[in-house]
PDB file of C-alpha atoms in Angstrom:
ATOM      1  CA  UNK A  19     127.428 126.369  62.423  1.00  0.00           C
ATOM      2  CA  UNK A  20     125.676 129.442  64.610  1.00  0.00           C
ATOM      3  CA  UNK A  21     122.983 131.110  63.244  1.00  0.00           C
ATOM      4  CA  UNK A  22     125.272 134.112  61.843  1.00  0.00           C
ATOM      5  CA  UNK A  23     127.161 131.443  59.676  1.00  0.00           C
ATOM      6  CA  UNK A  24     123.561 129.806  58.810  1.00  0.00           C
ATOM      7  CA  UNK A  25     123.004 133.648  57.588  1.00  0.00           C
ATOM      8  CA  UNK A  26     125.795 134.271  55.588  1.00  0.00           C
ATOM      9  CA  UNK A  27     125.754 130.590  53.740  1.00  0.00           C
ATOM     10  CA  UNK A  28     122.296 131.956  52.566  1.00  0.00           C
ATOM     11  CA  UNK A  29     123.186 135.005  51.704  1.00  0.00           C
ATOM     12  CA  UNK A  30     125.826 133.322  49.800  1.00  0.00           C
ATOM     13  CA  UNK A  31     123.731 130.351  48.020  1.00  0.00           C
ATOM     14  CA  UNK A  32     121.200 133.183  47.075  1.00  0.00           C
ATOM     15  CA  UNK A  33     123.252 135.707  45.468  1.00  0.00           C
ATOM     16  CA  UNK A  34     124.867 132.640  43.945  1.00  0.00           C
ATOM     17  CA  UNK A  35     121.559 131.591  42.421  1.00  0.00           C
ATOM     18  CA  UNK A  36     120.771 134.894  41.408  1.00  0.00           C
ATOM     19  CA  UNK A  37     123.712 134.565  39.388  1.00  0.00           C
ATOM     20  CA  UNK A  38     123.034 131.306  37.725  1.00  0.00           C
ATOM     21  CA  UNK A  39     119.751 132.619  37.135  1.00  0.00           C
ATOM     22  CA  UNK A  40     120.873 136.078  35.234  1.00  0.00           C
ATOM     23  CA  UNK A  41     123.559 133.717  33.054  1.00  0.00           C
ATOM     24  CA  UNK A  42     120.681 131.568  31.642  1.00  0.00           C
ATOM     25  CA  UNK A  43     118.489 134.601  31.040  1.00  0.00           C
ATOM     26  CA  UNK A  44     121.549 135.844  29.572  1.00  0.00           C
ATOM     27  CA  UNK A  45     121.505 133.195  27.395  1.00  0.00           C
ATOM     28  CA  UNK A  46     118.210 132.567  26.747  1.00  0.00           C
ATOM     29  CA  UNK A  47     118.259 136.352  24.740  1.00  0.00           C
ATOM     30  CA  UNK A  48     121.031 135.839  22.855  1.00  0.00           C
ATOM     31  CA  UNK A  49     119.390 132.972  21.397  1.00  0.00           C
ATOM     32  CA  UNK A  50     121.442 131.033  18.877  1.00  0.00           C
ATOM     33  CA  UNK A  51     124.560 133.383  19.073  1.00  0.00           C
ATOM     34  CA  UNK A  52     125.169 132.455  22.755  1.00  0.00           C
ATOM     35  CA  UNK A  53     128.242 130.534  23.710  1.00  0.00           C
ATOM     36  CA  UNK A  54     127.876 128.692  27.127  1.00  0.00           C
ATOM     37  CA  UNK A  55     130.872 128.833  29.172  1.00  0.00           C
ATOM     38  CA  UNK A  56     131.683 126.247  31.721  1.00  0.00           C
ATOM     39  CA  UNK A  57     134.181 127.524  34.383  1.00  0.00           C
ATOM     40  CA  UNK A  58     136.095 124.538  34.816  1.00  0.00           C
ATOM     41  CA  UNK A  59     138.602 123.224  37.875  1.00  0.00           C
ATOM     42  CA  UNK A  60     141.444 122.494  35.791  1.00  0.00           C
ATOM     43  CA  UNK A  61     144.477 124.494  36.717  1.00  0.00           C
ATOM     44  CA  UNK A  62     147.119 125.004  33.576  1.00  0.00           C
ATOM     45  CA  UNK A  63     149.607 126.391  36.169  1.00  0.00           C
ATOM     46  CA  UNK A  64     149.891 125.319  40.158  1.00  0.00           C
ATOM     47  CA  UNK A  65     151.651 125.674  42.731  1.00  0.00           C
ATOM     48  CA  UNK A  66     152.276 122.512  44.944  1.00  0.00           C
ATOM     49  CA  UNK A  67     153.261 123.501  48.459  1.00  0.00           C
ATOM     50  CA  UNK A  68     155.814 125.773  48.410  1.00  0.00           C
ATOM     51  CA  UNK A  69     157.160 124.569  44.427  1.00  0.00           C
ATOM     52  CA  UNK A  70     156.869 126.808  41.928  1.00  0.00           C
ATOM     53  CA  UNK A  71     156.658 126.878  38.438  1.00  0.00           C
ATOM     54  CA  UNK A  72     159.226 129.067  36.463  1.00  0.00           C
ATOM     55  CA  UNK A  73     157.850 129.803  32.832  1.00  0.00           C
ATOM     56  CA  UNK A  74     159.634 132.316  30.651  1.00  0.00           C
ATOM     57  CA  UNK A  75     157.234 135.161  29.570  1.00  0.00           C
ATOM     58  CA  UNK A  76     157.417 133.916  25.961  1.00  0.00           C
ATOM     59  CA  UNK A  77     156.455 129.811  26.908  1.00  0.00           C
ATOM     60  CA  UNK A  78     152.984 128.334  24.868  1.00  0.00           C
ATOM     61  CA  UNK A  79     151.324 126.440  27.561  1.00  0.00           C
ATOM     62  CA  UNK A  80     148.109 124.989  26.164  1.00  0.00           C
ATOM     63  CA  UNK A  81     145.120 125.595  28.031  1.00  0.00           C
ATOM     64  CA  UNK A  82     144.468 122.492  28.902  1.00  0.00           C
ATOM     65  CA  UNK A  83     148.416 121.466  29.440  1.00  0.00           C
ATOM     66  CA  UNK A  84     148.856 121.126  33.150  1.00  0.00           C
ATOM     67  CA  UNK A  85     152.444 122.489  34.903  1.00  0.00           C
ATOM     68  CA  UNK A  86     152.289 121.243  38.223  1.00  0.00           C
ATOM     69  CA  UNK A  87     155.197 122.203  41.305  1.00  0.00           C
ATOM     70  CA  UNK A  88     158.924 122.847  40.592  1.00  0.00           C
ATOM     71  CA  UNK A  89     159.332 123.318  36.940  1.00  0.00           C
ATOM     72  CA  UNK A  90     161.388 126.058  34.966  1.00  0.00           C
ATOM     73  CA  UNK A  91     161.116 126.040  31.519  1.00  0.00           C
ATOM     74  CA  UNK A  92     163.189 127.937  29.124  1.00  0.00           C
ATOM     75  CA  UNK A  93     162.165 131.007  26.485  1.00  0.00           C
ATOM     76  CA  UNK A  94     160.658 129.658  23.268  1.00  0.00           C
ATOM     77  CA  UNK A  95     159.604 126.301  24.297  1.00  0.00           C
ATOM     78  CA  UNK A  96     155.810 124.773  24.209  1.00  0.00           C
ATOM     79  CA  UNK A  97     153.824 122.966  26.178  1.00  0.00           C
ATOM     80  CA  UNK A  98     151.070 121.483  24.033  1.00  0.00           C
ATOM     81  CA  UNK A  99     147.563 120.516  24.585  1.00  0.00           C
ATOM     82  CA  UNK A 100     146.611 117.701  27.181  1.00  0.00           C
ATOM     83  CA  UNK A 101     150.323 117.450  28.357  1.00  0.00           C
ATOM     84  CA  UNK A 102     150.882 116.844  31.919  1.00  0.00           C
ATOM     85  CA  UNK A 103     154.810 118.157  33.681  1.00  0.00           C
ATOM     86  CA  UNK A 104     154.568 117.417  37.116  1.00  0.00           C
ATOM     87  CA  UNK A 105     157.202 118.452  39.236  1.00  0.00           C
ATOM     88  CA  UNK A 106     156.016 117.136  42.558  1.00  0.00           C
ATOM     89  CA  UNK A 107     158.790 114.508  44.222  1.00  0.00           C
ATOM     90  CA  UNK A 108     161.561 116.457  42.483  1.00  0.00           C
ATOM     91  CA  UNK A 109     162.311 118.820  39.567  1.00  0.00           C
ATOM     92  CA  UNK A 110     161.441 119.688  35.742  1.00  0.00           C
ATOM     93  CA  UNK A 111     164.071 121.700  33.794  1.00  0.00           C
ATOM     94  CA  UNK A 112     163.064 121.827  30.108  1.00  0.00           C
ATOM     95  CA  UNK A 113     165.350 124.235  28.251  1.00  0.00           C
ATOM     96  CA  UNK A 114     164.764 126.906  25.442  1.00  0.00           C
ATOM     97  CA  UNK A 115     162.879 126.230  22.017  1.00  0.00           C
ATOM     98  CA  UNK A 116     162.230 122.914  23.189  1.00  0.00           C
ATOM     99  CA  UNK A 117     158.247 121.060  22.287  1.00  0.00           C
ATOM    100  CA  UNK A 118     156.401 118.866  24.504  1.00  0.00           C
ATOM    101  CA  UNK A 119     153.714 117.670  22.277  1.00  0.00           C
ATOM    102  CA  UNK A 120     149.884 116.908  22.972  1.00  0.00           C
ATOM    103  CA  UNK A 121     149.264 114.092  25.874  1.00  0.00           C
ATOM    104  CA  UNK A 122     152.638 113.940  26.555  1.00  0.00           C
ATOM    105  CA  UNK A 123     153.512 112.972  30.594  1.00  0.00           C
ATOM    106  CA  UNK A 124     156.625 114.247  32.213  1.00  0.00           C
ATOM    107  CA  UNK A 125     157.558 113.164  35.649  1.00  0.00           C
ATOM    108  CA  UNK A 126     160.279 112.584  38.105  1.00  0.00           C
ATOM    109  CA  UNK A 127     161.466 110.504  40.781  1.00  0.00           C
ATOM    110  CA  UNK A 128     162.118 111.165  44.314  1.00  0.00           C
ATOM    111  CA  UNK A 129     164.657 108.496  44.369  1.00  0.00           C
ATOM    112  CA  UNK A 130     164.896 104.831  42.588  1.00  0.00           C
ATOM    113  CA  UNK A 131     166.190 101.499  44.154  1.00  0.00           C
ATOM    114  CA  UNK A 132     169.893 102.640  44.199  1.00  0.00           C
ATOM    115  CA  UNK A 133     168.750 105.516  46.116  1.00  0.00           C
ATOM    116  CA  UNK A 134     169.511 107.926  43.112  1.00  0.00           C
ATOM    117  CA  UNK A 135     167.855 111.649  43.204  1.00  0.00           C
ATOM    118  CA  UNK A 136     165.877 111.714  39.798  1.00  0.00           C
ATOM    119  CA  UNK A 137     164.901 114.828  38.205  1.00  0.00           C
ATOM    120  CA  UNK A 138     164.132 115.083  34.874  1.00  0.00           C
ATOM    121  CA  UNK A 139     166.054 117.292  32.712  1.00  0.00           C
ATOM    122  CA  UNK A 140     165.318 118.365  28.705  1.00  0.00           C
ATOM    123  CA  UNK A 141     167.733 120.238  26.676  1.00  0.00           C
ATOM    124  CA  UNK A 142     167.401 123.158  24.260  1.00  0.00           C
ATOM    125  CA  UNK A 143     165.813 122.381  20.572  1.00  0.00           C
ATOM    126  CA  UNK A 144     164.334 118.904  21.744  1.00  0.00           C
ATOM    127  CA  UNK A 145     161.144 117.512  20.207  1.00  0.00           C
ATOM    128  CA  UNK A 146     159.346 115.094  22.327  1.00  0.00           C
ATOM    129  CA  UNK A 147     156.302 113.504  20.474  1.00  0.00           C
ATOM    130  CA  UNK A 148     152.561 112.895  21.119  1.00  0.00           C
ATOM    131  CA  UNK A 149     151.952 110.703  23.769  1.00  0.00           C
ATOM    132  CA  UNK A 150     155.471 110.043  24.491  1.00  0.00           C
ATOM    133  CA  UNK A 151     156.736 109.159  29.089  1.00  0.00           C
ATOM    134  CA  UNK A 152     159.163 110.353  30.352  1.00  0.00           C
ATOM    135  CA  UNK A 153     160.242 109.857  33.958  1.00  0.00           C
ATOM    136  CA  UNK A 154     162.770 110.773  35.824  1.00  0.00           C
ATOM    137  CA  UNK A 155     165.732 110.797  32.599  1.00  0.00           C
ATOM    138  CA  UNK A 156     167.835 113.137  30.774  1.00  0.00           C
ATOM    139  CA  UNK A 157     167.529 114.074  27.217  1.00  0.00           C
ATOM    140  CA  UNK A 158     170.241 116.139  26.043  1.00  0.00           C
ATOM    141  CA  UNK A 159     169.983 119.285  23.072  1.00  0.00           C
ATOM    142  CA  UNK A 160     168.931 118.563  19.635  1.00  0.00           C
ATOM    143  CA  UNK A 161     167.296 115.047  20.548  1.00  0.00           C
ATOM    144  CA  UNK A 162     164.260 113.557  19.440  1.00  0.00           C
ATOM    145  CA  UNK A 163     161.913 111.521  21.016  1.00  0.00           C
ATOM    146  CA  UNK A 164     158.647 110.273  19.031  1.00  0.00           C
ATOM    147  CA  UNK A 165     155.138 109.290  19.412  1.00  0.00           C
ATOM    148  CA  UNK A 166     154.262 106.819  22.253  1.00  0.00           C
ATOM    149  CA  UNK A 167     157.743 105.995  23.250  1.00  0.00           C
ATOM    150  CA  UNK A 168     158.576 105.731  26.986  1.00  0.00           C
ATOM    151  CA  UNK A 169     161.890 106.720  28.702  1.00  0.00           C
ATOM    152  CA  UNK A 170     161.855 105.068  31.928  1.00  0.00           C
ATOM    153  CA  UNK A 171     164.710 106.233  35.791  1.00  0.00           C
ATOM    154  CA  UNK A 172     167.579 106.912  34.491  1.00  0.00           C
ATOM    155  CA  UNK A 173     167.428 107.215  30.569  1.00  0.00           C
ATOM    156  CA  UNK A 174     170.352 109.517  29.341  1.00  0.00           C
ATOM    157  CA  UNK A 175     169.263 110.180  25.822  1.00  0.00           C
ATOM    158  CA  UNK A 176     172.739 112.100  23.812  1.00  0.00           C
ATOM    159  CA  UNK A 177     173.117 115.283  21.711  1.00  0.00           C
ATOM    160  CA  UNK A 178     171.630 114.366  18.271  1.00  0.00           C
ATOM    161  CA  UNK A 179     170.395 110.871  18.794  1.00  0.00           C
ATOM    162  CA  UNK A 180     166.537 109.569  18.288  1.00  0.00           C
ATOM    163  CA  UNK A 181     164.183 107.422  19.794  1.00  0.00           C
ATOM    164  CA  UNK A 182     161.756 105.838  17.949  1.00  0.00           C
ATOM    165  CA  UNK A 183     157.687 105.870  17.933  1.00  0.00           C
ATOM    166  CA  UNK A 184     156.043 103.693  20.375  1.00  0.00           C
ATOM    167  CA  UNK A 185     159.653 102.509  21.580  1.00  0.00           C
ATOM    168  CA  UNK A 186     160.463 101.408  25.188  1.00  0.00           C
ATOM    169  CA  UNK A 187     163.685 102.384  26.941  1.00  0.00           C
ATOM    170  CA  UNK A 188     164.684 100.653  30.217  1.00  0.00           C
ATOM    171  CA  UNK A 189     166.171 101.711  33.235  1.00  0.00           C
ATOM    172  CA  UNK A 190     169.739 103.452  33.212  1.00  0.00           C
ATOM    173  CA  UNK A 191     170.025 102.835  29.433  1.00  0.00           C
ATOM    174  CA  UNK A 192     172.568 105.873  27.968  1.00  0.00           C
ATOM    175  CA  UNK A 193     171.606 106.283  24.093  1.00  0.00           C
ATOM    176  CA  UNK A 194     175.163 107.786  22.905  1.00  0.00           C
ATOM    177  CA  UNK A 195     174.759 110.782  20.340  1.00  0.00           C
ATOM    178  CA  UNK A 196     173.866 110.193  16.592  1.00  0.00           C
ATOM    179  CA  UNK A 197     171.994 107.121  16.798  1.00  0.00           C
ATOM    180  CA  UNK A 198     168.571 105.578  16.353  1.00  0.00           C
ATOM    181  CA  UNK A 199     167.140 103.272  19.146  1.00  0.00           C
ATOM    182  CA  UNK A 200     163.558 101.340  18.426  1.00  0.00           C
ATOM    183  CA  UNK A 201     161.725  98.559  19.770  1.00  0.00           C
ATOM    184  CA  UNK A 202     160.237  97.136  23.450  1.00  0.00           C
ATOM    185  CA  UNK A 203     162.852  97.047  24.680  1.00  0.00           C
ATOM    186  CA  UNK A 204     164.695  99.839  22.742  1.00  0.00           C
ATOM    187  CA  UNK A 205     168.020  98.544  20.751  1.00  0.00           C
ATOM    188  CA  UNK A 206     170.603 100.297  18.505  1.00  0.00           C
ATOM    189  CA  UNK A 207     168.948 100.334  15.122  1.00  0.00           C
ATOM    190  CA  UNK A 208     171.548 102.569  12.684  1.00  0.00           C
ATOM    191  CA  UNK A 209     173.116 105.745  12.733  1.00  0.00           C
ATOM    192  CA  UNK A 210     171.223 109.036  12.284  1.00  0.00           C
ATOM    193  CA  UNK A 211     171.581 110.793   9.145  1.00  0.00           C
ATOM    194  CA  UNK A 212     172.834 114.270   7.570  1.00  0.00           C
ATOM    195  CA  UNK A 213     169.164 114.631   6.802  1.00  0.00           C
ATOM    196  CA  UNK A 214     167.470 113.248  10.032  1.00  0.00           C
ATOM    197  CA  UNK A 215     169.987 115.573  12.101  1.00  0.00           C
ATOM    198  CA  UNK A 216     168.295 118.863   9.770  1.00  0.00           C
ATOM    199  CA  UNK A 217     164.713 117.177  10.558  1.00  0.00           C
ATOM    200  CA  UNK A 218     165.176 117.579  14.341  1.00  0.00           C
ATOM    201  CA  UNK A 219     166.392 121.290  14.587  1.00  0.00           C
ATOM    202  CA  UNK A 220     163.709 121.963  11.887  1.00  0.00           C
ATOM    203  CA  UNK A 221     161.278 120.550  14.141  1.00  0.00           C
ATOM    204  CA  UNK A 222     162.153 122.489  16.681  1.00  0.00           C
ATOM    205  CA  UNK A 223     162.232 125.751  14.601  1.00  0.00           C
ATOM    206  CA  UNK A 224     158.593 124.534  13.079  1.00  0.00           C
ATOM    207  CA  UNK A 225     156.886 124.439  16.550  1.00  0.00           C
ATOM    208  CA  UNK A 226     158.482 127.717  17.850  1.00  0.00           C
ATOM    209  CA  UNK A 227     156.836 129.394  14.837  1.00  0.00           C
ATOM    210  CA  UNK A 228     153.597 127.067  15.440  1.00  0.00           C
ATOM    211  CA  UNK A 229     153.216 127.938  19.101  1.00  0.00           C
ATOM    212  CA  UNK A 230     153.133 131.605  18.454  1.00  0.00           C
ATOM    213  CA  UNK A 231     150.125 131.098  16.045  1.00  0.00           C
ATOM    214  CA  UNK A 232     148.254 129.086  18.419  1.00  0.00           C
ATOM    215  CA  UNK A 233     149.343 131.432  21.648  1.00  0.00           C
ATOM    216  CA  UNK A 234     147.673 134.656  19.219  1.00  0.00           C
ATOM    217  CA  UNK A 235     144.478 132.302  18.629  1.00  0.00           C
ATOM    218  CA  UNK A 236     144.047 131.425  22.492  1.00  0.00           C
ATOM    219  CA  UNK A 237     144.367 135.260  23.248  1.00  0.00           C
ATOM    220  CA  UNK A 238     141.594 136.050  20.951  1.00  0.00           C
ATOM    221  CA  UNK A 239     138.160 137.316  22.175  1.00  0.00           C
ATOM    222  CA  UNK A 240     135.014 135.868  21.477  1.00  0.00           C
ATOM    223  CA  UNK A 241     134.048 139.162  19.115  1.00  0.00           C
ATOM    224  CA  UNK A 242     137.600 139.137  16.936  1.00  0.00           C
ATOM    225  CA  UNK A 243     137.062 134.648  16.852  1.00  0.00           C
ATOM    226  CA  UNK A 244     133.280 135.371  15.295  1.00  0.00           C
ATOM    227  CA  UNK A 245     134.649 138.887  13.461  1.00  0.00           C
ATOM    228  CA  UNK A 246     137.110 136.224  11.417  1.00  0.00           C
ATOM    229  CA  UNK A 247     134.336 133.540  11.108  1.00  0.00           C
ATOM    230  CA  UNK A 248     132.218 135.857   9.124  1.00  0.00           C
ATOM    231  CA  UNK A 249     135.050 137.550   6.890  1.00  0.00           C
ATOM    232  CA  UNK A 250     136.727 133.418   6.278  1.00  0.00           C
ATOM    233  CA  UNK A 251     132.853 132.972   5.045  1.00  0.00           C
ATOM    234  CA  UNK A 252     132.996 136.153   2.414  1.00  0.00           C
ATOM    235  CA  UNK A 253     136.421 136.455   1.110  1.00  0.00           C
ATOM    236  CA  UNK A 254     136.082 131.612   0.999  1.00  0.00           C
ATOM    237  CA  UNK A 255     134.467 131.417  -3.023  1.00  0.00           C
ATOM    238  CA  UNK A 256     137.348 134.255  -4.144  1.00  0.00           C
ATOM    239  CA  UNK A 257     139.347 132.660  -7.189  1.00  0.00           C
ATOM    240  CA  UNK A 258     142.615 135.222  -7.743  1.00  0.00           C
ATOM    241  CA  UNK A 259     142.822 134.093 -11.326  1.00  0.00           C
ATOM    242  CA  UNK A 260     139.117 134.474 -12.101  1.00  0.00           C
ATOM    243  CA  UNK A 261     139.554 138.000 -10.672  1.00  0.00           C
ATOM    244  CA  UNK A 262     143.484 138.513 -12.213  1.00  0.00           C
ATOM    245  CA  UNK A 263     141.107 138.388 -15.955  1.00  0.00           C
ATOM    246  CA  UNK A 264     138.747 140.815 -14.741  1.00  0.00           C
ATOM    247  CA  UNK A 265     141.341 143.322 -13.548  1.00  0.00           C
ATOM    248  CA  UNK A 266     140.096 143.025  -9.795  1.00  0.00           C
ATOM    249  CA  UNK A 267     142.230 143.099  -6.948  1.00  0.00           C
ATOM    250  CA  UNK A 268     140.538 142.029  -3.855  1.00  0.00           C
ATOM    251  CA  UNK A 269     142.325 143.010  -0.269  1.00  0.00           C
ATOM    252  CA  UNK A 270     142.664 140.313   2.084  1.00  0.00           C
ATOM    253  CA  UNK A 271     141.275 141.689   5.355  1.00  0.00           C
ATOM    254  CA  UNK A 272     144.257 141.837   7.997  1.00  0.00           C
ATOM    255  CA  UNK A 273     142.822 139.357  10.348  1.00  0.00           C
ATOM    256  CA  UNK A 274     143.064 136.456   7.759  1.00  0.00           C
ATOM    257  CA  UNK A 275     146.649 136.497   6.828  1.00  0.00           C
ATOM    258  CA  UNK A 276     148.932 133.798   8.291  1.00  0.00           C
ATOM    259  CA  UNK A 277     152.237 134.197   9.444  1.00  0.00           C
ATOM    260  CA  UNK A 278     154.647 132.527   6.627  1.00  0.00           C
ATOM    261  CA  UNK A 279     156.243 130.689   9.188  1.00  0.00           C
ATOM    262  CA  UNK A 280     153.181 128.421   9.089  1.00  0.00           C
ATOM    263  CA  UNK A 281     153.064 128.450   5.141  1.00  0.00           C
ATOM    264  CA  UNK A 282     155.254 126.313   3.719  1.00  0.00           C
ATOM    265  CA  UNK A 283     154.558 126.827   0.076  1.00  0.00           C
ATOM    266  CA  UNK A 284     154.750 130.301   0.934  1.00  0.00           C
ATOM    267  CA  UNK A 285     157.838 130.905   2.633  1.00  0.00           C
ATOM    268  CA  UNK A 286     159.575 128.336  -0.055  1.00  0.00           C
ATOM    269  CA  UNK A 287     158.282 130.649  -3.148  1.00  0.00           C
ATOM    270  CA  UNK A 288     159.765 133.474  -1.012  1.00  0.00           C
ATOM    271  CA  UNK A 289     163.029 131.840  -0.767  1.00  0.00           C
ATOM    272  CA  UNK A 290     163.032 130.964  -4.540  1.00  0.00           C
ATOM    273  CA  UNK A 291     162.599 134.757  -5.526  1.00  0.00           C
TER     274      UNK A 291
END
C-alpha cells in the first residue's frame, strides 16, 4: 500500500470512528428509550453469480428468511422466518399462495446418480411445515407437507395428498394424490379425508391473510411500534360490559384493530349474522 492508500485507509478508519463514537453518544442521551441497532451481514435476498431471484411484489419474505440464486416465487406466497431457498446448483419455482414455514430448507440438485437435472418445484396453495427438507422434488398444488418431514431427489408428492410430521421420504418415491404417507421411511398410511382436503386449502388461505399482518408489522417504524405500545398499555384494563352499564362507549384507536382475517371468533360471529 503507497502512502496515498495509507492516507485514505485513515481517513476512512477515522471518520468511521467518528461515527461509532456519535452512535454511542447518541445513545448514551436517549437513555433508557434507546434501541441499539446492530447492522447485520445477513442478506434476505442475493444474487449468486449471475442467478436471480424473481419475487412477486406481493411475496412475505421474513427478514431473516434467506432467498439465495435462481428462485421465482409466485404472488401471495410466504417465506417465513429462519427459512433458507437456495437456488444455487439449479432452480426454485414455488408457485402462488403457497407457505414455506419458519426453519424450513429448500434446495436442489445439480444432478443425482442417474444423472437426472433436479430442480425443485412447489405448486400453488401448498403448505410446507416448520422445519420440514426438501431437496431437489416436486410437490404438486394443494399438498401438504408437515413439521420435520424430509423429501429427499426425486420425491413427486400429488395434487391433494399429505406427508406426515417428522416423516422421511426416499429417493424417487411418487406419493399419488389423496393419500397420507408417515413414518422413516414414509409408507401409505390411509386415504385423505373430505375434511383434511378443506384443512389444506384453509391453510393456505390462513397464511396468505397471516403474512399480510406480519409484512404491515415489519414495515412499521420504530415511532408507530412504541406509538401502539403505549395506546395497547391504556385502552389493556377496558371491560366493554363494565362500560356497556355505564353508557360509555370507548373508541378503539385505529392502530389497534386487527384485520378479521386473523380473528377467528370474529370473522365466525360475522358469518353467523
Amino acid at each position: 500500500m503507497g502512502t496515498l492508500g495509507r492516507a485514505i485507509y485513515t481517513a476512512g478508519k477515522w471518520i468511521r470512528g467518528t461515527g461509532q463514537a456519535m452512535d454511542r453518544l447518541g445513545s448514551t442521551i436517549q437513555g433508557g428509550l434507546r434501541v441499539d441497532e446492530q447492522l447485520p451481514r445477513h442478506r434476505t435476498i442475493m444474487n449468486i453469480f449471475e442467478k436471480e431471484p424473481r419475487i412477486h411484489k406481493d411475496v412475505f419474505v421474513a427478514p431473516s428468511a434467506a432467498v439465495i440464486g435462481d428462485i421465482e416465487i409466485g404472488h401471495g406466497s410466504s417465506i417465513w422466518y429462519g427459512s433458507i431457498l437456495r437456488g444455487d446448483v439449479n432452480s426454485i419455482h414455488i408457485g402462488v399462495g403457497t407457505n414455506i414455514q419458519d426453519n424450513s430448507l429448500v434446495h436442489v440438485s445439480k444432478a443425482n446418480i442417474s444423472g437426472k437435472v433436479l430442480p425443485t418445484i412447489i405448486g400453488n396453495s401448498v403448505t410446507i411445515g416448520h422445519s420440514a427438507v426438501l431437496h431437489a422434488c416436486i410437490v404438486e398444488d394443494e399438498a401438504f407437507v408437515g413439521m420435520g418431514a424430509t423429501l429427499l431427489d426425486g420425491v413427486v408428492v400429488e395434487k391433494h395428498s399429505m406427508v406426515g410430521a417428522g416423516s422421511l421420504v426416499k429417493q424417487n418415491t411418487r406419493i399419488p394424490s389423496g393419500e397420507v404417507w408417515v413414518g422413516n421411511p414414509a409408507k401409505f398410511l390411509r386415504k385423505l379425508t373430505e375434511e383434511e382436503m378443506a384443512f389444506i386449502a384453509q391453510s393456505a388461505t390462513n397464511y396468505i391473510n397471516l403474512a399480510q399482518v406480519h409484512a404491515a408489522e415489519n414495515a412499521k417504524t420504530f415511532d408507530e411500534i412504541e406509538l401502539e405500545k403505549m395506546l395497547r398499555k391504556k385502552f389493556a384494563h377496558k371491560d366493554e360490559e363494565y362500560d356497556s352499564m355505564l353508557g360509555v362507549v370507548r373508541e378503539i384507536p385505529p392502530e389497534l384493530i386487527l384485520p378479521d382475517s386473523i380473528l377467528p371468533n370474529k370473522a365466525q360471529k360475522a358469518v353467523a349474522h
